[in-house]
XYZ file of N, CA and C in Angstrom:
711
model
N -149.994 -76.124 14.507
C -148.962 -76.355 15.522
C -148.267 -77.682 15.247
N -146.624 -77.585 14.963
C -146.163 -78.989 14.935
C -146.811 -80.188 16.431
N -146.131 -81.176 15.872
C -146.406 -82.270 16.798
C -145.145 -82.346 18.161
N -145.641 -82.289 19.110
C -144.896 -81.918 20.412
C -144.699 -80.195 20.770
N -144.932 -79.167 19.905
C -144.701 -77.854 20.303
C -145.775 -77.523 21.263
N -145.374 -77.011 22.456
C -146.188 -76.270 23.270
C -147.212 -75.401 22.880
N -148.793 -75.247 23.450
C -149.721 -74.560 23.190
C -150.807 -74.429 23.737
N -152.009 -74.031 23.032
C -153.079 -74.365 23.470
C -154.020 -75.585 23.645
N -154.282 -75.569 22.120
C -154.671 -77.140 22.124
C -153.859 -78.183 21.788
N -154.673 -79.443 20.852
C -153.421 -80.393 20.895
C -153.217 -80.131 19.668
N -152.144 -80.955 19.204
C -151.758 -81.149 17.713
C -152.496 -81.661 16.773
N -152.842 -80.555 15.608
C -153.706 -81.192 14.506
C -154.481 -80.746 14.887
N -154.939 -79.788 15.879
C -156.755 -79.360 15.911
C -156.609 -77.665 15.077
N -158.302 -77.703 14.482
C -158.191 -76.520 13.427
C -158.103 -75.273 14.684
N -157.578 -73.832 13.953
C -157.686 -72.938 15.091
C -158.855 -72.634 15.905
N -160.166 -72.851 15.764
C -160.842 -72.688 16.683
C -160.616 -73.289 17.306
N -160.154 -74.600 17.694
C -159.683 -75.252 19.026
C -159.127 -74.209 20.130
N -157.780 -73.935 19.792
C -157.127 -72.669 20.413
C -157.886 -71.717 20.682
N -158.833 -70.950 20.099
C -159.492 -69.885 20.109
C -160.267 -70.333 21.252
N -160.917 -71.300 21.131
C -161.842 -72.344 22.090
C -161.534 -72.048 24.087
N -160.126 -72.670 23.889
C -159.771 -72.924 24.797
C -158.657 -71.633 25.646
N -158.715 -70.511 24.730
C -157.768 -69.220 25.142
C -159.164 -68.129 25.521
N -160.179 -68.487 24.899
C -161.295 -68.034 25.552
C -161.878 -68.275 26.725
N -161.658 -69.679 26.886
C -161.870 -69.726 28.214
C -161.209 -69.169 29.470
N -159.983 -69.522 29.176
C -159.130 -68.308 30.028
C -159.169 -67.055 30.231
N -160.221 -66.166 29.439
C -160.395 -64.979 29.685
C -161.314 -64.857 30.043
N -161.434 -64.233 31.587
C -162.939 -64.056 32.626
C -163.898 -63.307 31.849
N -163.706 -62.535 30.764
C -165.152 -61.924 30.133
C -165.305 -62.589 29.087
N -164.978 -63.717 28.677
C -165.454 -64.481 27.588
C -165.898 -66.441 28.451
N -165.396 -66.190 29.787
C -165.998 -67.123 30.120
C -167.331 -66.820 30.820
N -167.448 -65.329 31.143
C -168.854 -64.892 31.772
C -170.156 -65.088 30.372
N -169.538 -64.881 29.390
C -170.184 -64.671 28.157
C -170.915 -65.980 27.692
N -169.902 -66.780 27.953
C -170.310 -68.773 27.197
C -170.839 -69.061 29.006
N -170.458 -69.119 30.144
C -170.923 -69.961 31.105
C -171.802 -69.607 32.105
N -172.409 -67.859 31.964
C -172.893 -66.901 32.911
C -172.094 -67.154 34.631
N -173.092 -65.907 35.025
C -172.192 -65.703 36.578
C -172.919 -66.280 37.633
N -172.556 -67.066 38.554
C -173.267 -67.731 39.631
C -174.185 -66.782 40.726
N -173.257 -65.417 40.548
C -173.292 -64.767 41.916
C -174.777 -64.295 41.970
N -175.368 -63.749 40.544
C -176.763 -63.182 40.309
C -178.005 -64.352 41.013
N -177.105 -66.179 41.174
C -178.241 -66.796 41.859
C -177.772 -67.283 43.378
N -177.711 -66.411 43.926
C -176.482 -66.642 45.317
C -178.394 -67.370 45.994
N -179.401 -66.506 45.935
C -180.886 -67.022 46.486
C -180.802 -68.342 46.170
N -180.556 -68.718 45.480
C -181.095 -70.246 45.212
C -179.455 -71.288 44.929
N -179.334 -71.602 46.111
C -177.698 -72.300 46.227
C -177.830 -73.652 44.994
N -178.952 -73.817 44.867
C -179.070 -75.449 43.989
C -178.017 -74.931 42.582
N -178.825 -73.764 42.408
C -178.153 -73.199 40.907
C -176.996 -72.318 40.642
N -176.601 -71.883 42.231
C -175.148 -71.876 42.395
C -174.367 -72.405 42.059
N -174.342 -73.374 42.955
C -174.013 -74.556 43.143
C -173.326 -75.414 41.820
N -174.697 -75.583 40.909
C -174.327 -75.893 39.385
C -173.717 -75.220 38.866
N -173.626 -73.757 38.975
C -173.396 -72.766 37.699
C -171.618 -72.833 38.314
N -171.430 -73.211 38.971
C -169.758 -72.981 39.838
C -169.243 -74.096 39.500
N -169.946 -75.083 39.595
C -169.388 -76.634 39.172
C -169.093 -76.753 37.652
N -170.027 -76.217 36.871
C -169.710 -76.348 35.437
C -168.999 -74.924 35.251
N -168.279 -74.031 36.095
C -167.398 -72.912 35.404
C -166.022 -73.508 35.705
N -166.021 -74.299 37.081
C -164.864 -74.727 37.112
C -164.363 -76.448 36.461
N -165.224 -77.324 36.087
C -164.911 -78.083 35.205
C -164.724 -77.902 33.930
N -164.885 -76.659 33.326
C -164.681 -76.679 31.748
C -163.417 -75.303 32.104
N -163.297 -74.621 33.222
C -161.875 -74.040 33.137
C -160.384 -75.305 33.386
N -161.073 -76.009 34.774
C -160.047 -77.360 34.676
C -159.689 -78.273 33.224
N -160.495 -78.409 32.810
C -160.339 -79.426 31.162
C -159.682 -78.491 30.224
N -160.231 -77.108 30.470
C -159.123 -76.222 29.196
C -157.602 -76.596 29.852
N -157.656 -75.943 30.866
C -156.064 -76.329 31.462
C -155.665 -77.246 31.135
N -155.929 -78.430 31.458
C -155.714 -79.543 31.196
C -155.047 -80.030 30.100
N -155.620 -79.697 28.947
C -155.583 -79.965 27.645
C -154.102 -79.162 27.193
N -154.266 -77.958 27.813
C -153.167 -77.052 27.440
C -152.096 -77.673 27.830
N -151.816 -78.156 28.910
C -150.926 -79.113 29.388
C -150.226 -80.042 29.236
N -151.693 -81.301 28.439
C -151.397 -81.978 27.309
C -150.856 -81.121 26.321
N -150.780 -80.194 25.888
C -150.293 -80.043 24.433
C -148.620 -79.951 24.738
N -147.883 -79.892 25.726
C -147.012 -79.557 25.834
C -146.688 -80.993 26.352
N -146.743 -81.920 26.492
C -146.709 -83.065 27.177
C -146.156 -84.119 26.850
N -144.424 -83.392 26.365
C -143.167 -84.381 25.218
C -143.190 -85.939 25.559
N -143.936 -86.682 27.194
C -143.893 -88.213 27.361
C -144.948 -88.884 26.379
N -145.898 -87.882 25.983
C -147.002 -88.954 25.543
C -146.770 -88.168 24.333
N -146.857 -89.635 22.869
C -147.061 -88.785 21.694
C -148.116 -88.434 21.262
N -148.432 -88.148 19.709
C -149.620 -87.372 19.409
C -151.144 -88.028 19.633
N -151.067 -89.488 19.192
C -152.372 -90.194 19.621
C -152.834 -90.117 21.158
N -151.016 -90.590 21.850
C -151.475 -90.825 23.281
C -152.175 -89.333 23.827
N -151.811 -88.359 23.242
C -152.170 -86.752 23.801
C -153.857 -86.785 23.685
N -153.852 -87.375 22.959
C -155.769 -87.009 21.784
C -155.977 -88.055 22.401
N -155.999 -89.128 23.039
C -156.582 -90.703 23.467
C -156.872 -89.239 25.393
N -156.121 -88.879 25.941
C -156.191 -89.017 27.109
C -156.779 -87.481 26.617
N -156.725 -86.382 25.822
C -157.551 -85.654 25.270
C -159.161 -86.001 25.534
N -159.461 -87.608 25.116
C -160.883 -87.850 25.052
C -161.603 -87.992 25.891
N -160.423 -88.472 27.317
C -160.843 -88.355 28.540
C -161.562 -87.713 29.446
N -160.142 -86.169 28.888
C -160.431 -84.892 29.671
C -161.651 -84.492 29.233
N -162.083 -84.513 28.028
C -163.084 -84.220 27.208
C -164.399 -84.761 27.768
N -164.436 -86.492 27.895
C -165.920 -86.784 28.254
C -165.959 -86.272 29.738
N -165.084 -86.025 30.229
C -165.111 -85.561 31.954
C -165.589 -84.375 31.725
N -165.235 -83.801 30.833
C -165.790 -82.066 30.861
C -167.239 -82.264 30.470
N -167.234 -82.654 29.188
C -168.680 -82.535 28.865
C -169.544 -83.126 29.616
N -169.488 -83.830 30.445
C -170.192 -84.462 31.467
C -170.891 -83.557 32.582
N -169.838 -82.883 33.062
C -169.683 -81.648 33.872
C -170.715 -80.545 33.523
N -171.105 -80.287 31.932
C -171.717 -79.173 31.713
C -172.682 -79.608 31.461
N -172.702 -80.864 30.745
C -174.529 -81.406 31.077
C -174.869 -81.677 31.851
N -174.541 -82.179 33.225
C -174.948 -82.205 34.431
C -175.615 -80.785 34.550
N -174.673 -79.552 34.710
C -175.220 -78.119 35.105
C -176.765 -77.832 34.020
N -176.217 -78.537 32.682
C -177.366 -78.037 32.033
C -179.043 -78.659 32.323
N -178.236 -79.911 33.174
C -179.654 -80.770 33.761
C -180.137 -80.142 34.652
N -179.193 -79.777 35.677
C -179.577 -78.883 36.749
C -180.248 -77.617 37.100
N -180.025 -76.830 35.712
C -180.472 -75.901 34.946
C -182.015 -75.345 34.777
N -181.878 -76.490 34.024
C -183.405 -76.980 33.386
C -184.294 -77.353 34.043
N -183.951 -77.948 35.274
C -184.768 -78.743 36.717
C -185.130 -77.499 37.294
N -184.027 -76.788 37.619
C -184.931 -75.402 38.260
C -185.601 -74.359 37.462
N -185.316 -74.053 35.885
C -185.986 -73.585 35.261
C -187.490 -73.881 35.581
N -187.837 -75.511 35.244
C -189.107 -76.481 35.585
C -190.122 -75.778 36.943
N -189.171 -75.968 37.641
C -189.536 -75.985 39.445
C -190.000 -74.083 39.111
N -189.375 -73.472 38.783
C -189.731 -71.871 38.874
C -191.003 -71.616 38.005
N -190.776 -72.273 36.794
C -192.614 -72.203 35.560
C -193.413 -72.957 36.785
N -193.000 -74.034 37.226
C -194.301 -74.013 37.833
C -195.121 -73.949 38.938
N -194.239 -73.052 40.113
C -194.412 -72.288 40.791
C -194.766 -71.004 40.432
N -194.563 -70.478 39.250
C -195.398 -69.453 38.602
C -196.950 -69.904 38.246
N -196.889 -70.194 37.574
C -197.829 -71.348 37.199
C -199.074 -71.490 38.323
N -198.807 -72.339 39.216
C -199.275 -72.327 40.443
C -200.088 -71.370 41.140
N -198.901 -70.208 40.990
C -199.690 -68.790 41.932
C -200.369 -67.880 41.196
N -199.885 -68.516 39.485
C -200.790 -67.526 38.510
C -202.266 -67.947 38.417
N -202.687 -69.442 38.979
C -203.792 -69.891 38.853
C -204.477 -69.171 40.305
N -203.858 -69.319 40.917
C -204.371 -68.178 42.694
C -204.624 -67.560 41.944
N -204.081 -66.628 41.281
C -204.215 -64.982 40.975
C -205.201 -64.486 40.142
N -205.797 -63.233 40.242
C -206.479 -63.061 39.349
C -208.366 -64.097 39.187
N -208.671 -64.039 40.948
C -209.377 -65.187 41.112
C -210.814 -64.345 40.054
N -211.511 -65.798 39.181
C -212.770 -65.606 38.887
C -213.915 -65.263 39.691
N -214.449 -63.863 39.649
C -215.946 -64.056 40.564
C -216.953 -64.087 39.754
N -217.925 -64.751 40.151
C -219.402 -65.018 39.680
C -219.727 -64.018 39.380
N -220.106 -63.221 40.714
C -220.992 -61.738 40.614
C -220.163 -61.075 39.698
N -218.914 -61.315 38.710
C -218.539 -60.073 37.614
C -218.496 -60.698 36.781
N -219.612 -61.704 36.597
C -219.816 -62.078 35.115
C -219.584 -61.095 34.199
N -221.109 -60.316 34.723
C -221.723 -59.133 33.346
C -219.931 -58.093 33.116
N -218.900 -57.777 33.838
C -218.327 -56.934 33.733
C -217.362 -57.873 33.035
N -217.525 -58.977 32.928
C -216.253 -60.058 32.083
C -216.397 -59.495 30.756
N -218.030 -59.578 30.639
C -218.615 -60.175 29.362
C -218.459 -58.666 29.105
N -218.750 -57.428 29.410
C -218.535 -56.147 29.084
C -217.202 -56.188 28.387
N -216.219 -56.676 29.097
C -214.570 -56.286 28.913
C -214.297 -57.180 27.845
N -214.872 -58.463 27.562
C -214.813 -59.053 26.617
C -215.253 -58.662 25.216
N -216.678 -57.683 24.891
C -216.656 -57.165 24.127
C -216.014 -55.609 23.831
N -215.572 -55.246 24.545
C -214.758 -54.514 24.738
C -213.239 -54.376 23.617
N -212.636 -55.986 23.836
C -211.610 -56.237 23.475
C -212.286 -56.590 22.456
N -213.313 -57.470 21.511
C -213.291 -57.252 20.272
C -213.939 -56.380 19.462
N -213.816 -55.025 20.116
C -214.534 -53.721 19.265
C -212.695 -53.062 19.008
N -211.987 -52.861 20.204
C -210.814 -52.383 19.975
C -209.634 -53.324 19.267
N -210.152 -54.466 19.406
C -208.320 -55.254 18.643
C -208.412 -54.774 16.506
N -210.308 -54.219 16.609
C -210.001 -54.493 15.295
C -210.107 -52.552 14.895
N -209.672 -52.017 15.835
C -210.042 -50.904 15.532
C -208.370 -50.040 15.560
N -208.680 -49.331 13.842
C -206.920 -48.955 13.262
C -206.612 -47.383 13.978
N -207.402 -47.001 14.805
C -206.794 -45.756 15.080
C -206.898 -45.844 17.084
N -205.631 -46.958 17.328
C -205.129 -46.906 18.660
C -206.039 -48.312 19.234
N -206.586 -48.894 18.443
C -207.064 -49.771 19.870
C -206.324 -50.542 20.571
N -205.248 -51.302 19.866
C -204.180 -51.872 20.721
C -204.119 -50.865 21.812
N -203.625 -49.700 21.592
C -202.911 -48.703 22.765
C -203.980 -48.897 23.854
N -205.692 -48.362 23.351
C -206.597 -48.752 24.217
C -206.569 -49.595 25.062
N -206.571 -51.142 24.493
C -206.661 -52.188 25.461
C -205.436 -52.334 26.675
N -204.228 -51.655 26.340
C -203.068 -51.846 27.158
C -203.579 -51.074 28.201
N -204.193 -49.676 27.831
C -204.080 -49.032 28.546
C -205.275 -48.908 29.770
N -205.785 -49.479 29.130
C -207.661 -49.875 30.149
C -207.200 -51.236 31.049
N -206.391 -52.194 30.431
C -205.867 -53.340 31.184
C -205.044 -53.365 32.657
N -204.046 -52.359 32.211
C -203.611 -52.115 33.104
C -203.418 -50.945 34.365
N -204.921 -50.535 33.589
C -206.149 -49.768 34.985
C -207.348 -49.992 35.670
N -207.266 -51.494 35.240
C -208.139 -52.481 35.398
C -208.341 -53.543 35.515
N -208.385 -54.461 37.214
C -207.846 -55.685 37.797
C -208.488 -56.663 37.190
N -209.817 -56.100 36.834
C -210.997 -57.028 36.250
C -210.642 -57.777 34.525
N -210.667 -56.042 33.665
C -209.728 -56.460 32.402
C -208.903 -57.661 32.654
N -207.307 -57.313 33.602
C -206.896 -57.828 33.591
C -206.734 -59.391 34.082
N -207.895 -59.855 34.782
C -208.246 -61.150 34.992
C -209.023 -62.100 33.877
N -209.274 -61.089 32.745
C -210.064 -61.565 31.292
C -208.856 -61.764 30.741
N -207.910 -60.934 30.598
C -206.494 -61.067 29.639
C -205.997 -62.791 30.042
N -205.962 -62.506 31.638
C -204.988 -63.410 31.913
C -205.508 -64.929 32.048
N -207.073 -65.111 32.402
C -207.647 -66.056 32.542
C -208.985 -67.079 31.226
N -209.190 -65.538 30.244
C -209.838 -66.400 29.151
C -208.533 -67.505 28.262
N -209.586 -68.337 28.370
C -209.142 -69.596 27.437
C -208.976 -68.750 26.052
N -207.641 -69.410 25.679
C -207.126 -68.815 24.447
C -207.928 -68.658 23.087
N -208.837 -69.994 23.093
C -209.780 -70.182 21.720
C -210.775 -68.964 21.749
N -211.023 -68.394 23.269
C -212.371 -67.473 22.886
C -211.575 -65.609 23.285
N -210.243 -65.663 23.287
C -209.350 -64.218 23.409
C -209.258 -63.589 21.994
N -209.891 -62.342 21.717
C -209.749 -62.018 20.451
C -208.228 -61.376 20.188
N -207.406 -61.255 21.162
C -205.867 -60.631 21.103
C -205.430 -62.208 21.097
N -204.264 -61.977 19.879
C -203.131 -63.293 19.628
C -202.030 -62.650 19.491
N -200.685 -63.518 19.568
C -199.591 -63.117 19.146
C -198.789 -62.596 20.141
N -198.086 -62.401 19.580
C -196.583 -61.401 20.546
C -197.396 -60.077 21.691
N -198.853 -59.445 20.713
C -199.454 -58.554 22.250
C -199.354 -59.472 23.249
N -200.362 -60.203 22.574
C -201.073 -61.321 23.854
C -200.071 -61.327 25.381
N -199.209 -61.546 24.510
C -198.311 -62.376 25.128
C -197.139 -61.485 26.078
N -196.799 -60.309 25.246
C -196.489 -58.910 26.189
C -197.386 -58.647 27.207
N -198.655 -58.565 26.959
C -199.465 -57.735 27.521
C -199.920 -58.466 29.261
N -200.286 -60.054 28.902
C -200.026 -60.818 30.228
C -198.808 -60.494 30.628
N -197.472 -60.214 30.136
C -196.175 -60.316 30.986
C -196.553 -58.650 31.682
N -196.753 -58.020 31.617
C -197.054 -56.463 32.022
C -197.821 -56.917 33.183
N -199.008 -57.203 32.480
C -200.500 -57.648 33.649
C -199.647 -58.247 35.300
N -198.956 -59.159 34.762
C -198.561 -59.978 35.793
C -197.138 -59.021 36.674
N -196.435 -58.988 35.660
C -195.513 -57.645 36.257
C -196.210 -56.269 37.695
N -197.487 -56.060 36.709
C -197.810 -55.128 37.817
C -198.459 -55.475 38.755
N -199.257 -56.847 38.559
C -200.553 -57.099 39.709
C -200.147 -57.881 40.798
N -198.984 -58.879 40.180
C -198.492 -59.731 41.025
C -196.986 -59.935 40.897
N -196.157 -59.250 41.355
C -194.680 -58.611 40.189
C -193.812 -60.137 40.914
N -194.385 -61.090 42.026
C -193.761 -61.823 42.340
C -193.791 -63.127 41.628
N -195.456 -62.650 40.972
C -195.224 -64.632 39.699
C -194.057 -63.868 38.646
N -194.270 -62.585 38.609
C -193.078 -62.353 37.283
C -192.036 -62.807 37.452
N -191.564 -62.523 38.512
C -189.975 -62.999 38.785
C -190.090 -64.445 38.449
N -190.967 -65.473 38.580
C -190.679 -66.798 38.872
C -190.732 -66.840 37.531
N -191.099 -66.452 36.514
C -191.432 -66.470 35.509
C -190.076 -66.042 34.254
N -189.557 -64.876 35.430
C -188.207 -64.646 34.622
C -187.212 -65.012 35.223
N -187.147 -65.456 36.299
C -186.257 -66.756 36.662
C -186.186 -68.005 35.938
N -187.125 -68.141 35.599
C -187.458 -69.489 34.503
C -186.483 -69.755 32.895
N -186.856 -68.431 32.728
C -186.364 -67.937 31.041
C -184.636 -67.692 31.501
N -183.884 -67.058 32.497
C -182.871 -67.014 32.663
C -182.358 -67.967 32.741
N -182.807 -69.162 33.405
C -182.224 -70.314 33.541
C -182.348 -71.265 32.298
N -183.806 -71.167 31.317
C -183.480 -72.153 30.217
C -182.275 -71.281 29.258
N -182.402 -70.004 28.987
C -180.995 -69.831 28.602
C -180.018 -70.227 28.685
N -179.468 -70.140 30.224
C -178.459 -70.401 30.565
C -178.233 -72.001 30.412
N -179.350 -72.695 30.345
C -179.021 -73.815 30.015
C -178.380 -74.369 28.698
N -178.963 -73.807 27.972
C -178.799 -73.505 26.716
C -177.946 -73.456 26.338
N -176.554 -72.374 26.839
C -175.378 -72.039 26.891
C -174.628 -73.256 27.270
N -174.990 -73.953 28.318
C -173.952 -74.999 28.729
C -174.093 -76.409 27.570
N -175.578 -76.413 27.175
C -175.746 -77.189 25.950
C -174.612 -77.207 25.002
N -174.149 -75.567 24.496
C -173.313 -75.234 23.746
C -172.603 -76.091 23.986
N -171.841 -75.069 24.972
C -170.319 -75.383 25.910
C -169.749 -77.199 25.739
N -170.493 -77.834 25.866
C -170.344 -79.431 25.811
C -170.164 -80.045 25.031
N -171.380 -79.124 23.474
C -170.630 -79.618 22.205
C -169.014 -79.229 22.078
N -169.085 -77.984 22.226
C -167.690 -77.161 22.196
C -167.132 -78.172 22.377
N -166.662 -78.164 23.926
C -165.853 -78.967 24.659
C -165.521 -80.640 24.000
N -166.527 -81.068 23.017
C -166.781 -82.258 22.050
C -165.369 -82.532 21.485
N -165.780 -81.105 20.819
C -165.093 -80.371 19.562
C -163.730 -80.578 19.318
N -163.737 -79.586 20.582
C -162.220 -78.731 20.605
C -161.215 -79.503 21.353
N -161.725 -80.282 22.243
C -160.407 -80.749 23.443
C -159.806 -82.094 22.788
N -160.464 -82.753 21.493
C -158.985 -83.588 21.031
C -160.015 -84.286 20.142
N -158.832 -85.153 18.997
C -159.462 -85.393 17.780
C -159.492 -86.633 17.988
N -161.153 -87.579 17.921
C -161.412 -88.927 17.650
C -160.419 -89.809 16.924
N -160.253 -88.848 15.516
C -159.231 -89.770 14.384
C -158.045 -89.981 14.889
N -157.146 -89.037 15.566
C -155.680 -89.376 16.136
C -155.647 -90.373 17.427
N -156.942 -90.131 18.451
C -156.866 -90.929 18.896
C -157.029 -92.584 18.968
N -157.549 -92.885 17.813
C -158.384 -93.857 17.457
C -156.710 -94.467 16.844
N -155.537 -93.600 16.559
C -154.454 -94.635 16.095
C -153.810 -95.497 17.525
N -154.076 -94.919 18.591
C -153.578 -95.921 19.801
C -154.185 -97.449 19.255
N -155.199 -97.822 18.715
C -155.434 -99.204 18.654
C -154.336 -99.942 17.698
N -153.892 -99.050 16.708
C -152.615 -99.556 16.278
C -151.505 -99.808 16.910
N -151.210 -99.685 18.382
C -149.922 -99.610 18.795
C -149.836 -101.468 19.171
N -148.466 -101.716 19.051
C -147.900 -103.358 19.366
C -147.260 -102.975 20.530
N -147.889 -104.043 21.847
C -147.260 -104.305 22.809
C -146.087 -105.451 22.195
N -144.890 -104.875 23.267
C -143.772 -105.610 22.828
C -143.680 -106.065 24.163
């Protein structure tokens, strides 16, 4: 784009700039980079955030677009007040992404919490621990279905499933990605309310994640260090 022609971004930025900032303007590519508030209407904290950082990085695209068309200020002055709009934005989305992450926190460990309630140890079922325990290492090593076995005895079985969910990892003969399915099931069915807190958790470090992006983006795209950096050349007269 020449210098002073109307556009998207400013002058001198490569086309993803534009791409950057014409994306944002389109509601299914800003649902895509900033997710939707409405899915956490329950919890206003993360509303709250997720609305604040959709509408500060739609304000700064505008913005910028504005600047590009903006024949009083020339190309440095565009990219100097560019850097502005810029640390204001990115500010905006790391805030949300702090905010993010805080309730991600607060939800693990309120899972956390009620997963230690759950699934209480009794004395008197020692012997049926220690049954289910050898149990699981006759089937993890056995090639015709024992995985299927253990899923399927686990989750017909509160007891199993208080061995899955409560042996210390060093003495669990299941590792790996089962393991680790197989508690999300356990907990899904026995107590489907730590699940949620649990996948409330993971939705939100995502989404944090995303705004992580968004901020570099926003770094990026909304105006160039080098052009602005020629304002220190200018002579007051």
């Amino acid at each position: 784009m020449e210098n002073g022609t109307p556009g998207y971004a400013l002058s001198n930025m490569p086309p993803a700039a534009t791409d950057f900032i014409m994306g944002v303007e389109r509601p299914s590519q800003l649902d895509a980079w900033a997710g939707k508030a409405e899915p956490f209407k329950d919890d206003p904290v993360t509303y709250n955030a997720i609305q604040a950082g959709r509408e500060a990085l739609t304000n700064g695209a505008a913005k910028i677009r504005a600047l590009s068309s903006d024949l009083t200020r020339s190309e440095p002055q565009r990219h100097e007040a560019g850097g502005v709009v810029s640390a204001k934005t990115a500010g905006a989305l790391e805030e949300t992404q702090r905010i993010l992450n805080a309730r991600a926190n607060a939800y693990q460990a309120a899972g956390d919490e009620a997963l230690r309630e759950a699934f209480p140890v009794k004395a008197e079922d020692k012997w049926v621990y220690d049954r289910w325990l050898s149990f699981l290492e006759r089937e993890v090593v056995n090639q015709d279905g024992g995985l299927g076995n253990i899923r399927k005895a686990t989750m017909a079985n509160e007891t199993l499933a208080t061995v899955i969910t409560k042996m210390p990892a060093e003495l669990m003969p299941l590792k790996g990605e089962f393991l680790a399915k197989l508690k999300e099931d356990v907990i899904a069915k026995y107590h489907p309310n730590i699940g949620e807190a649990f996948e409330r958790a993971g939705e939100m470090r995502e989404l944090a994640g995303k705004y992580m992006s968004l901020a570099a983006r926003v770094k990026l795209n909304f105006h160039s260090p080098l052009h602005a950096s020629k304002m220190k050349t200018r002579v007051e007269v």
